[in-house]
Tab-separated table of C-alpha atoms in Angstrom:
chain	number	residue	atom	x	y	z
W	231	VAL	CA	15.667	-12.540	-1.240
W	232	THR	CA	17.897	-12.330	-4.247
W	233	SER	CA	21.501	-11.941	-4.470
W	234	ASP	CA	21.382	-8.081	-4.805
W	235	GLY	CA	18.928	-7.693	-1.708
W	236	LYS	CA	15.735	-7.814	-3.389
W	237	SER	CA	12.594	-9.773	-2.564
W	238	ARG	CA	10.553	-12.204	-4.705
W	239	GLY	CA	8.149	-14.819	-3.910
W	240	TRP	CA	6.196	-16.940	-5.883
W	241	GLY	CA	3.748	-20.135	-5.582
W	242	PHE	CA	0.458	-21.797	-6.241
W	243	CYS	CA	-2.973	-21.382	-4.873
W	244	ALA	CA	-6.043	-23.343	-4.929
W	245	TYR	CA	-9.588	-22.140	-4.331
W	246	LYS	CA	-12.817	-23.999	-3.764
W	247	ASP	CA	-15.811	-22.548	-4.638
W	248	LYS	CA	-19.142	-23.103	-3.431
W	249	ASP	CA	-20.118	-25.757	-5.656
W	250	GLY	CA	-16.955	-27.709	-5.060
W	251	ASP	CA	-14.946	-26.719	-7.933
W	252	THR	CA	-11.513	-26.100	-7.595
W	253	GLU	CA	-9.236	-23.101	-9.344
W	254	TYR	CA	-5.580	-23.463	-9.549
W	255	ILE	CA	-3.536	-20.289	-9.702
W	256	GLN	CA	0.455	-19.795	-10.237
W	257	TRP	CA	1.665	-16.443	-8.901
W	258	GLU	CA	4.974	-14.699	-8.835
W	259	SER	CA	5.628	-11.082	-7.210
W	260	THR	CA	7.957	-8.604	-6.025
W	261	PRO	CA	7.029	-6.241	-3.307
W	262	GLN	CA	5.595	-3.722	-5.478
W	263	SER	CA	3.940	-5.917	-8.226
W	264	GLY	CA	3.291	-9.519	-9.820
W	265	MET	CA	1.375	-11.961	-12.211
W	266	TRP	CA	-0.647	-14.853	-11.846
W	267	LYS	CA	-2.306	-17.429	-14.312
W	268	ASP	CA	-4.576	-20.495	-14.290
W	269	VAL	CA	-2.417	-23.537	-14.295
W	270	GLY	CA	-5.672	-26.248	-13.994
W	271	GLY	CA	-9.012	-26.716	-12.455
W	272	THR	CA	-12.030	-28.909	-12.043
W	273	GLY	CA	-15.559	-28.253	-13.317
W	274	LYS	CA	-16.241	-24.878	-14.184
W	275	TRP	CA	-12.506	-23.676	-13.924
W	276	ALA	CA	-11.306	-26.657	-16.431
W	277	GLY	CA	-9.893	-25.221	-19.528
W	278	MET	CA	-9.800	-21.506	-17.876
W	279	ARG	CA	-7.057	-19.715	-19.893
W	280	SER	CA	-6.799	-16.339	-17.228
W	281	SER	CA	-3.953	-14.298	-16.277
W	282	GLY	CA	-3.439	-11.026	-14.951
W	283	TRP	CA	-1.361	-8.919	-12.757
W	284	THR	CA	-1.095	-7.796	-8.971
W	285	LYS	CA	0.291	-4.354	-7.781
W	286	MET	CA	0.806	-3.265	-3.871
W	287	VAL	CA	-1.502	-0.446	-2.909
W	288	ALA	CA	-0.643	-0.394	0.887
W	289	GLN	CA	1.968	-1.866	3.366
W	290	ASP	CA	2.329	-1.264	6.899
W	291	GLY	CA	5.374	-3.125	7.777
W	292	LYS	CA	3.683	-6.636	8.596
W	293	MET	CA	1.407	-6.754	5.734
W	294	SER	CA	0.773	-5.705	2.044
W	295	LEU	CA	-2.307	-5.396	0.507
W	296	PHE	CA	-2.409	-5.943	-3.588
W	297	LYS	CA	-4.639	-5.252	-6.119
W	298	TRP	CA	-5.434	-8.104	-8.445
W	299	GLY	CA	-6.561	-7.305	-12.139
W	300	GLY	CA	-6.744	-9.137	-15.577
W	301	ASN	CA	-8.629	-10.980	-17.870
W	302	CYS	CA	-10.761	-14.103	-17.416
W	303	GLN	CA	-11.555	-16.179	-20.535
W	304	GLN	CA	-12.176	-20.193	-21.238
């Protein structure tokens, strides 16, 4: 929570696919929307330059559901 009372978050995720290749994503978000981008990977994910957006579509007080979109390019 920022000094003006607003929430935001950021972090990194690692996704391993069925072939054992890993994609690394950096993300930043407010409660309503955010952005993400590739920051590295192995195998088929190496050299990816994808990025995109997130938008909250539902919230029940305990969990939030976000829609993710963007572009995927090597």
